[in-house]
Tab-separated table of C-alpha atoms in Angstrom:
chain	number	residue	atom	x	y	z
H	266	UNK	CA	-5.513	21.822	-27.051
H	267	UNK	CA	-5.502	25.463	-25.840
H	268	UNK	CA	-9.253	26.655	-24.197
H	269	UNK	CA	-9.584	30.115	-25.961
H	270	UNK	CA	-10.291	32.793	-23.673
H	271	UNK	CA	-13.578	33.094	-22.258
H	272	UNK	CA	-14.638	36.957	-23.137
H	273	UNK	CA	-16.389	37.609	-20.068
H	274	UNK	CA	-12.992	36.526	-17.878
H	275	UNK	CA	-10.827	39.191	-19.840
H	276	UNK	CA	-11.404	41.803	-16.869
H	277	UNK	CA	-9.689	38.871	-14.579
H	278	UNK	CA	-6.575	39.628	-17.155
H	279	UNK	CA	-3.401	41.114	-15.292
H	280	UNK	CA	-3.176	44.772	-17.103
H	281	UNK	CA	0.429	45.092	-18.853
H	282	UNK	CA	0.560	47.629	-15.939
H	283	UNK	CA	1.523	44.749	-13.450
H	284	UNK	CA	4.266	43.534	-15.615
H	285	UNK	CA	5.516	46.742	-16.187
H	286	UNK	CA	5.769	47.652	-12.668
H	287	UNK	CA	7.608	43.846	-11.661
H	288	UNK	CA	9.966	44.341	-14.826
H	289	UNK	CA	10.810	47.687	-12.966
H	290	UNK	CA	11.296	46.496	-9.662
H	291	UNK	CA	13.579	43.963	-10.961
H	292	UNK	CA	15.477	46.810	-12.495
H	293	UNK	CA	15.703	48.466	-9.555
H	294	UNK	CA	16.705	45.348	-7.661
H	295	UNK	CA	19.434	44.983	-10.074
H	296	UNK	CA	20.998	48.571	-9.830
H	297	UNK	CA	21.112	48.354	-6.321
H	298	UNK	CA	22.539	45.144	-6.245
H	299	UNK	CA	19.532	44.246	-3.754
H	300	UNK	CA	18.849	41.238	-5.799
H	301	UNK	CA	21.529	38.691	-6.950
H	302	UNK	CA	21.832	38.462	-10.513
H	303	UNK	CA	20.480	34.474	-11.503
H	304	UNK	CA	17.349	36.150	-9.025
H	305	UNK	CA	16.685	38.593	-11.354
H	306	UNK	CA	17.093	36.344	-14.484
H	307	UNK	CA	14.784	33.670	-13.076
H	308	UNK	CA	12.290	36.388	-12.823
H	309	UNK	CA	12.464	38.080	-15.669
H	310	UNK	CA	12.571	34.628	-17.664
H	311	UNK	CA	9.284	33.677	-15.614
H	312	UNK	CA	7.804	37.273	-17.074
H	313	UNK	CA	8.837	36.490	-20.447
H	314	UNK	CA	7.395	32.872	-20.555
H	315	UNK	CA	4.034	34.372	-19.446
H	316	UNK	CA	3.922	37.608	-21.568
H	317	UNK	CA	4.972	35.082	-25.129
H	318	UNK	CA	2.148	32.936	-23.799
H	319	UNK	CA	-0.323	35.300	-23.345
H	320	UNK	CA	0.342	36.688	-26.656
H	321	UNK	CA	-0.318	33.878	-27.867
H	322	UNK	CA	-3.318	33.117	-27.599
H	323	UNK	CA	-5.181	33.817	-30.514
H	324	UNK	CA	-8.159	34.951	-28.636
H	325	UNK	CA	-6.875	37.556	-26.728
H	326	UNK	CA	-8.163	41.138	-28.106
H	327	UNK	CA	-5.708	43.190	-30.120
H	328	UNK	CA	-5.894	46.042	-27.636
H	329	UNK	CA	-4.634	43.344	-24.465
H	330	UNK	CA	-1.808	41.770	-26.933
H	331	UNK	CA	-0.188	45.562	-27.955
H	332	UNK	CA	0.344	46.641	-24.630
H	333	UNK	CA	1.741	42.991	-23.143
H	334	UNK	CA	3.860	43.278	-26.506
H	335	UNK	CA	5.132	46.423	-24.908
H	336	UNK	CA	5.820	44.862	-21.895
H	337	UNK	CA	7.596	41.772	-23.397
H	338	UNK	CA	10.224	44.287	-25.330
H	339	UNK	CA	10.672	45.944	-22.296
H	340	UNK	CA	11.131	42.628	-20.784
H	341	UNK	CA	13.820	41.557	-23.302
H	342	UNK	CA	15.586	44.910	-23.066
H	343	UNK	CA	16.289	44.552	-19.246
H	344	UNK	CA	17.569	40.972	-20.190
H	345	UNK	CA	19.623	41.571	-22.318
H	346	UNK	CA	21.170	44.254	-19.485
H	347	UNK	CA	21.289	41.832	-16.919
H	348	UNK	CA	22.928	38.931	-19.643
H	349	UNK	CA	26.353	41.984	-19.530
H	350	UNK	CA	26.366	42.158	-15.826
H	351	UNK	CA	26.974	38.113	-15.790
């Protein structure tokens, strides 16, 4: 059974920010070829397994779940870039 989240631990909640900024890193890695390819998958699949489960959550505020929503499609959109390069 899933614990909802506890309001007063919502500030401890990485801002879609963070994700943003490692999606684009990994982009960058990518174009640079500074990061082999199955690296950059295994990250971004790690990013996308904790985004989907964040949004989730039934709990989490509708203002939090829009912007890691954003962050997931921008997720799946370098993904699906990296998926031609293989």
């Amino acid at each position: 059974m899933k614990t909802p989240i506890d309001p007063s631990k919502l500030d401890d909640l990485p801002a879609k920010d963070y994700f943003i900024e490692a999606i684009s890193h990994v982009d960058t890695a990518v174009k640079t070829s500074s990061i082999a390819v199955g690296a950059a998958k295994g990250i971004l699949y790690s990013i996308i397994e904790t985004l989907g489960t964040m949004i989730g959550d039934p709990d989490l505020p509708n203002h939090l779940r829009s912007g890691y929503e954003g962050a997931l499609e921008l997720a799946h959109e370098l993904q699906a870039k990296i998926d031609h390069l293989s």
